[in-house]
């Protein structure tokens, strides 16, 4: 007994503070709190509130005036946002490289043209064999087909157009055909946003140059200009033909849908250029379709499309709702719907091509078309259609780097008001901290929460504290790009120091990553409807810290790991001065230039590709506004 008493006394002298290790925390941090389908559902409901239903005006004259203003706003505020005017307004530069071997009834000509200084593209012009006088012309834009302008169904379409007396221009598209370079992937349009130029502007200029060429051609009847294309080409068709009134007849094929369709089906979202930042704050794609009135428009969709934009599912939004606009002008006959059932998948095959031939012939006042002219013998290989580009030709990412070099960053610390506008910061309140579970053992207390915010979105968190710690204790909020489970070491260290810790998964992190379309899909939809994921994440962080302080924490420091968490934390600290007692960062970056130079994929950090962010700020300017930032 005499030996036992001293042992008991010794044990009573041992600190009751938890001495955790990262492995001990795995159960607490690894338990899923916020199911991915819940996050997706919340985001979908949030976005549905932003749908702009098309409302036909009472008179044609009224819509004509409204459409004119919409075009002006979309081009000025969205498409050409941040683009140097000398690039936008530069004269057309085309190199005619002469004729190439063709077939009966038509001639083919190789062209190379400038999109912007240093960035060139290519095209093939198909001419009627006996070209004389003024004839109609059609701009054939490309979709997401690896072969680019050499795709069989596109060649057949262009040859048929030329053999029927139409000048047909077959454009290349970045990332395909001759422009198939890694740095031309369309996701790099987000890098253009980052440096201050809306990514859609480059895509618009690329197709507008083709229209400029046809418009200036001495043999083109400028009153009979048309555009058509599949998928990404269908998107180009509706954008160009809605915003440029030179286009008389347009036939987009399986290329777009309204916001409602894109929220309902992940496959309808598309690439970043199809969801330009802030576009849907002005007009949605149904409104773009309405801008076509009363100009002839053929909407072609496929009944069982295995890619996107399935006909019966998008028809209510882009056709049924828009017919009244054409009726205003007494031209419902110019608005045509064609549903393809053979082969019914994502295609511009024979049935769809013949529908387009009939449509353009009727709208151009040409002889009716019964069937496609067989032209299999005229199909050329991709190599045969190569025009040639300079070895130092720019790419989409190259343009972003070029623009970044032109930008002059402010020397002083970040200004709250400017950052607030850039990231579209809108404060939210933590309306309810829904307690999911708790533990109280082995010297450690934990509670798991689903944070429900006033905008209808959620985050998840685990709060931890040693049982022996007397409240109120200072707190640390831990953010990790890989989610709270990856932050076990940092969390364990702070708990062992006697702090309370909030391991937080903000929107698009850890538990709060939504199911398909995931971060990249929802980030596009949020940006195109006027939000910025970065600002939304910062708002959640600020609200969570305020809740922690109201719960009794005398001070709150922030610890981040990863480039996303780093920027969210810095932004929150600028937006809410005094929010943190200190900030510790690891695995961050010294400059936003890292996003360009690495390069960082959009899908991996969609929240960082915020329009104008690297034009107005850098990591250093954000850090200067936070004197307590350290990398320790």
PDB file of C-alpha atoms in Angstrom, residues 327-495:
ATOM      1  CA  UNK A 327     -44.524  36.132 -83.504  1.00  0.00           C
ATOM      2  CA  UNK A 328     -44.151  39.801 -82.526  1.00  0.00           C
ATOM      3  CA  UNK A 329     -42.611  40.390 -85.939  1.00  0.00           C
ATOM      4  CA  UNK A 330     -45.090  38.198 -87.810  1.00  0.00           C
ATOM      5  CA  UNK A 331     -42.305  35.748 -88.679  1.00  0.00           C
ATOM      6  CA  UNK A 332     -42.937  32.576 -86.714  1.00  0.00           C
ATOM      7  CA  UNK A 333     -42.124  30.769 -89.957  1.00  0.00           C
ATOM      8  CA  UNK A 334     -38.498  31.912 -89.673  1.00  0.00           C
ATOM      9  CA  UNK A 335     -38.024  30.149 -86.339  1.00  0.00           C
ATOM     10  CA  UNK A 336     -37.636  26.444 -87.029  1.00  0.00           C
ATOM     11  CA  UNK A 337     -37.150  23.421 -84.754  1.00  0.00           C
ATOM     12  CA  UNK A 338     -35.600  20.209 -86.084  1.00  0.00           C
ATOM     13  CA  UNK A 339     -35.357  17.141 -83.840  1.00  0.00           C
ATOM     14  CA  UNK A 340     -32.927  14.538 -85.127  1.00  0.00           C
ATOM     15  CA  UNK A 341     -33.880  10.877 -84.551  1.00  0.00           C
ATOM     16  CA  UNK A 342     -31.360   9.277 -86.918  1.00  0.00           C
ATOM     17  CA  UNK A 343     -28.822   8.577 -85.510  1.00  0.00           C
ATOM     18  CA  UNK A 344     -30.267  10.633 -82.615  1.00  0.00           C
ATOM     19  CA  UNK A 345     -26.936  10.989 -80.786  1.00  0.00           C
ATOM     20  CA  UNK A 346     -24.610  14.023 -80.689  1.00  0.00           C
ATOM     21  CA  UNK A 347     -24.185  14.605 -84.404  1.00  0.00           C
ATOM     22  CA  UNK A 348     -24.265  16.748 -87.537  1.00  0.00           C
ATOM     23  CA  UNK A 349     -24.783  13.752 -89.781  1.00  0.00           C
ATOM     24  CA  UNK A 350     -26.885  13.382 -92.930  1.00  0.00           C
ATOM     25  CA  UNK A 351     -30.341  14.148 -91.507  1.00  0.00           C
ATOM     26  CA  UNK A 352     -29.133  17.279 -89.737  1.00  0.00           C
ATOM     27  CA  UNK A 353     -27.047  18.411 -92.710  1.00  0.00           C
ATOM     28  CA  UNK A 354     -29.999  18.053 -95.063  1.00  0.00           C
ATOM     29  CA  UNK A 355     -32.163  20.051 -92.659  1.00  0.00           C
ATOM     30  CA  UNK A 356     -29.543  22.821 -92.759  1.00  0.00           C
ATOM     31  CA  UNK A 357     -29.341  22.731 -96.584  1.00  0.00           C
ATOM     32  CA  UNK A 358     -33.117  23.135 -96.847  1.00  0.00           C
ATOM     33  CA  UNK A 359     -33.109  25.945 -94.317  1.00  0.00           C
ATOM     34  CA  UNK A 360     -30.303  28.006 -95.853  1.00  0.00           C
ATOM     35  CA  UNK A 361     -31.617  27.490 -99.394  1.00  0.00           C
ATOM     36  CA  UNK A 362     -35.032  28.786 -98.372  1.00  0.00           C
ATOM     37  CA  UNK A 363     -33.696  31.763 -96.416  1.00  0.00           C
ATOM     38  CA  UNK A 364     -31.177  32.712 -99.106  1.00  0.00           C
ATOM     39  CA  UNK A 365     -33.792  32.507-101.885  1.00  0.00           C
ATOM     40  CA  UNK A 366     -32.032  29.610-103.620  1.00  0.00           C
ATOM     41  CA  UNK A 367     -33.468  26.506-105.358  1.00  0.00           C
ATOM     42  CA  UNK A 368     -34.931  23.933-102.944  1.00  0.00           C
ATOM     43  CA  UNK A 369     -32.664  21.128-101.763  1.00  0.00           C
ATOM     44  CA  UNK A 370     -33.920  17.549-101.846  1.00  0.00           C
ATOM     45  CA  UNK A 371     -30.844  15.636-100.764  1.00  0.00           C
ATOM     46  CA  UNK A 372     -27.128  15.906-100.055  1.00  0.00           C
ATOM     47  CA  UNK A 373     -24.773  15.655-103.013  1.00  0.00           C
ATOM     48  CA  UNK A 374     -22.525  12.593-102.503  1.00  0.00           C
ATOM     49  CA  UNK A 375     -19.002  13.956-101.967  1.00  0.00           C
ATOM     50  CA  UNK A 376     -17.154  11.095-100.257  1.00  0.00           C
ATOM     51  CA  UNK A 377     -14.431  11.173-102.891  1.00  0.00           C
ATOM     52  CA  UNK A 378     -13.624  14.784-101.980  1.00  0.00           C
ATOM     53  CA  UNK A 379     -12.917  14.183 -98.284  1.00  0.00           C
ATOM     54  CA  UNK A 380      -9.313  15.037 -97.422  1.00  0.00           C
ATOM     55  CA  UNK A 381      -7.047  13.965 -94.598  1.00  0.00           C
ATOM     56  CA  UNK A 382      -6.052  16.246 -91.760  1.00  0.00           C
ATOM     57  CA  UNK A 383      -2.531  16.498 -93.198  1.00  0.00           C
ATOM     58  CA  UNK A 384      -3.862  17.549 -96.586  1.00  0.00           C
ATOM     59  CA  UNK A 385      -5.775  20.427 -94.997  1.00  0.00           C
ATOM     60  CA  UNK A 386      -2.837  21.792 -93.013  1.00  0.00           C
ATOM     61  CA  UNK A 387      -2.316  25.479 -93.732  1.00  0.00           C
ATOM     62  CA  UNK A 388       0.628  26.068 -91.410  1.00  0.00           C
ATOM     63  CA  UNK A 389       1.186  28.290 -88.387  1.00  0.00           C
ATOM     64  CA  UNK A 390       4.253  30.116 -87.030  1.00  0.00           C
ATOM     65  CA  UNK A 391       6.395  28.102 -84.632  1.00  0.00           C
ATOM     66  CA  UNK A 392       6.074  30.876 -82.052  1.00  0.00           C
ATOM     67  CA  UNK A 393       2.306  31.195 -82.397  1.00  0.00           C
ATOM     68  CA  UNK A 394       0.681  32.231 -79.137  1.00  0.00           C
ATOM     69  CA  UNK A 395      -1.687  29.977 -77.223  1.00  0.00           C
ATOM     70  CA  UNK A 396      -4.557  30.757 -74.870  1.00  0.00           C
ATOM     71  CA  UNK A 397      -2.231  30.397 -71.885  1.00  0.00           C
ATOM     72  CA  UNK A 398       0.412  32.391 -73.751  1.00  0.00           C
ATOM     73  CA  UNK A 399      -2.035  35.254 -74.225  1.00  0.00           C
ATOM     74  CA  UNK A 400      -2.798  35.157 -70.478  1.00  0.00           C
ATOM     75  CA  UNK A 401       0.913  35.448 -69.681  1.00  0.00           C
ATOM     76  CA  UNK A 402       1.265  38.289 -72.187  1.00  0.00           C
ATOM     77  CA  UNK A 403      -1.596  40.194 -70.584  1.00  0.00           C
ATOM     78  CA  UNK A 404      -0.213  39.539 -67.098  1.00  0.00           C
ATOM     79  CA  UNK A 405       3.057  41.146 -68.147  1.00  0.00           C
ATOM     80  CA  UNK A 406       1.157  44.257 -69.262  1.00  0.00           C
ATOM     81  CA  UNK A 407      -0.653  44.646 -65.969  1.00  0.00           C
ATOM     82  CA  UNK A 408       0.718  47.047 -63.382  1.00  0.00           C
ATOM     83  CA  UNK A 409      -0.041  45.897 -59.844  1.00  0.00           C
ATOM     84  CA  UNK A 410      -0.513  48.516 -57.107  1.00  0.00           C
ATOM     85  CA  UNK A 411       2.534  48.831 -54.850  1.00  0.00           C
ATOM     86  CA  UNK A 412       0.606  49.302 -51.611  1.00  0.00           C
ATOM     87  CA  UNK A 413      -1.491  46.902 -49.557  1.00  0.00           C
ATOM     88  CA  UNK A 414      -4.790  45.606 -50.894  1.00  0.00           C
ATOM     89  CA  UNK A 415      -7.736  47.921 -50.495  1.00  0.00           C
ATOM     90  CA  UNK A 416     -10.802  46.402 -48.879  1.00  0.00           C
ATOM     91  CA  UNK A 417     -13.329  48.111 -51.174  1.00  0.00           C
ATOM     92  CA  UNK A 418     -11.534  47.023 -54.341  1.00  0.00           C
ATOM     93  CA  UNK A 419     -11.190  43.441 -53.160  1.00  0.00           C
ATOM     94  CA  UNK A 420     -14.810  43.380 -52.044  1.00  0.00           C
ATOM     95  CA  UNK A 421     -15.921  44.279 -55.567  1.00  0.00           C
ATOM     96  CA  UNK A 422     -13.445  41.950 -57.258  1.00  0.00           C
ATOM     97  CA  UNK A 423     -14.489  38.857 -55.309  1.00  0.00           C
ATOM     98  CA  UNK A 424     -18.136  40.020 -55.084  1.00  0.00           C
ATOM     99  CA  UNK A 425     -18.050  39.655 -51.340  1.00  0.00           C
ATOM    100  CA  UNK A 426     -21.508  39.379 -49.834  1.00  0.00           C
ATOM    101  CA  UNK A 427     -21.543  38.745 -46.073  1.00  0.00           C
ATOM    102  CA  UNK A 428     -23.469  35.738 -44.810  1.00  0.00           C
ATOM    103  CA  UNK A 429     -24.634  34.788 -41.341  1.00  0.00           C
ATOM    104  CA  UNK A 430     -24.183  31.414 -39.728  1.00  0.00           C
ATOM    105  CA  UNK A 431     -27.840  30.793 -39.057  1.00  0.00           C
ATOM    106  CA  UNK A 432     -27.486  27.416 -37.415  1.00  0.00           C
ATOM    107  CA  UNK A 433     -24.611  25.224 -36.300  1.00  0.00           C
ATOM    108  CA  UNK A 434     -26.238  21.845 -36.699  1.00  0.00           C
ATOM    109  CA  UNK A 435     -24.518  19.473 -34.269  1.00  0.00           C
ATOM    110  CA  UNK A 436     -24.039  16.120 -35.983  1.00  0.00           C
ATOM    111  CA  UNK A 437     -22.122  14.211 -33.308  1.00  0.00           C
ATOM    112  CA  UNK A 438     -19.823  14.648 -30.328  1.00  0.00           C
ATOM    113  CA  UNK A 439     -17.189  12.775 -28.324  1.00  0.00           C
ATOM    114  CA  UNK A 440     -15.967  13.206 -24.764  1.00  0.00           C
ATOM    115  CA  UNK A 441     -13.187  10.776 -23.892  1.00  0.00           C
ATOM    116  CA  UNK A 442      -9.454  10.142 -23.644  1.00  0.00           C
ATOM    117  CA  UNK A 443      -8.844  13.693 -22.592  1.00  0.00           C
ATOM    118  CA  UNK A 444     -10.415  15.152 -25.762  1.00  0.00           C
ATOM    119  CA  UNK A 445     -13.749  16.796 -26.497  1.00  0.00           C
ATOM    120  CA  UNK A 446     -15.042  17.119 -30.065  1.00  0.00           C
ATOM    121  CA  UNK A 447     -18.182  18.242 -31.818  1.00  0.00           C
ATOM    122  CA  UNK A 448     -18.982  17.889 -35.499  1.00  0.00           C
ATOM    123  CA  UNK A 449     -21.084  20.562 -37.170  1.00  0.00           C
ATOM    124  CA  UNK A 450     -22.853  21.312 -40.371  1.00  0.00           C
ATOM    125  CA  UNK A 451     -22.819  25.086 -40.666  1.00  0.00           C
ATOM    126  CA  UNK A 452     -25.942  26.413 -42.356  1.00  0.00           C
ATOM    127  CA  UNK A 453     -25.569  29.914 -43.784  1.00  0.00           C
ATOM    128  CA  UNK A 454     -28.117  32.575 -44.619  1.00  0.00           C
ATOM    129  CA  UNK A 455     -27.691  32.126 -48.380  1.00  0.00           C
ATOM    130  CA  UNK A 456     -28.810  28.488 -48.198  1.00  0.00           C
ATOM    131  CA  UNK A 457     -25.332  26.968 -48.531  1.00  0.00           C
ATOM    132  CA  UNK A 458     -23.370  24.931 -46.005  1.00  0.00           C
ATOM    133  CA  UNK A 459     -19.911  24.074 -44.723  1.00  0.00           C
ATOM    134  CA  UNK A 460     -18.744  21.381 -42.325  1.00  0.00           C
ATOM    135  CA  UNK A 461     -16.486  21.590 -39.276  1.00  0.00           C
ATOM    136  CA  UNK A 462     -15.060  19.668 -36.357  1.00  0.00           C
ATOM    137  CA  UNK A 463     -14.383  21.534 -33.106  1.00  0.00           C
ATOM    138  CA  UNK A 464     -11.752  20.023 -30.784  1.00  0.00           C
ATOM    139  CA  UNK A 465     -10.416  20.869 -27.315  1.00  0.00           C
ATOM    140  CA  UNK A 466      -8.600  19.083 -24.509  1.00  0.00           C
ATOM    141  CA  UNK A 467     -10.949  18.308 -21.609  1.00  0.00           C
ATOM    142  CA  UNK A 468      -8.563  19.865 -19.103  1.00  0.00           C
ATOM    143  CA  UNK A 469      -8.377  23.205 -20.889  1.00  0.00           C
ATOM    144  CA  UNK A 470     -10.188  25.917 -18.991  1.00  0.00           C
ATOM    145  CA  UNK A 471     -12.447  27.960 -21.203  1.00  0.00           C
ATOM    146  CA  UNK A 472     -12.295  30.431 -22.730  1.00  0.00           C
ATOM    147  CA  UNK A 473      -9.211  29.267 -24.621  1.00  0.00           C
ATOM    148  CA  UNK A 474      -7.663  30.894 -27.669  1.00  0.00           C
ATOM    149  CA  UNK A 475      -8.720  29.286 -30.937  1.00  0.00           C
ATOM    150  CA  UNK A 476      -7.157  28.314 -34.245  1.00  0.00           C
ATOM    151  CA  UNK A 477      -9.134  27.776 -37.433  1.00  0.00           C
ATOM    152  CA  UNK A 478      -7.465  25.240 -39.689  1.00  0.00           C
ATOM    153  CA  UNK A 479      -8.038  25.200 -43.449  1.00  0.00           C
ATOM    154  CA  UNK A 480      -6.473  22.649 -45.779  1.00  0.00           C
ATOM    155  CA  UNK A 481      -6.953  22.424 -49.536  1.00  0.00           C
ATOM    156  CA  UNK A 482      -7.277  18.647 -49.187  1.00  0.00           C
ATOM    157  CA  UNK A 483      -9.902  18.882 -46.474  1.00  0.00           C
ATOM    158  CA  UNK A 484      -9.816  18.738 -42.703  1.00  0.00           C
ATOM    159  CA  UNK A 485      -8.791  15.088 -42.623  1.00  0.00           C
ATOM    160  CA  UNK A 486      -5.460  16.048 -44.234  1.00  0.00           C
ATOM    161  CA  UNK A 487      -4.842  18.621 -41.485  1.00  0.00           C
ATOM    162  CA  UNK A 488      -4.552  16.136 -38.617  1.00  0.00           C
ATOM    163  CA  UNK A 489      -0.932  17.035 -37.791  1.00  0.00           C
ATOM    164  CA  UNK A 490      -1.608  20.776 -37.578  1.00  0.00           C
ATOM    165  CA  UNK A 491      -4.779  20.226 -35.543  1.00  0.00           C
ATOM    166  CA  UNK A 492      -3.053  17.858 -33.121  1.00  0.00           C
ATOM    167  CA  UNK A 493      -0.259  20.364 -32.533  1.00  0.00           C
ATOM    168  CA  UNK A 494      -2.663  23.197 -31.657  1.00  0.00           C
ATOM    169  CA  UNK A 495      -4.794  21.021 -29.360  1.00  0.00           C
TER     170      UNK A 495
END
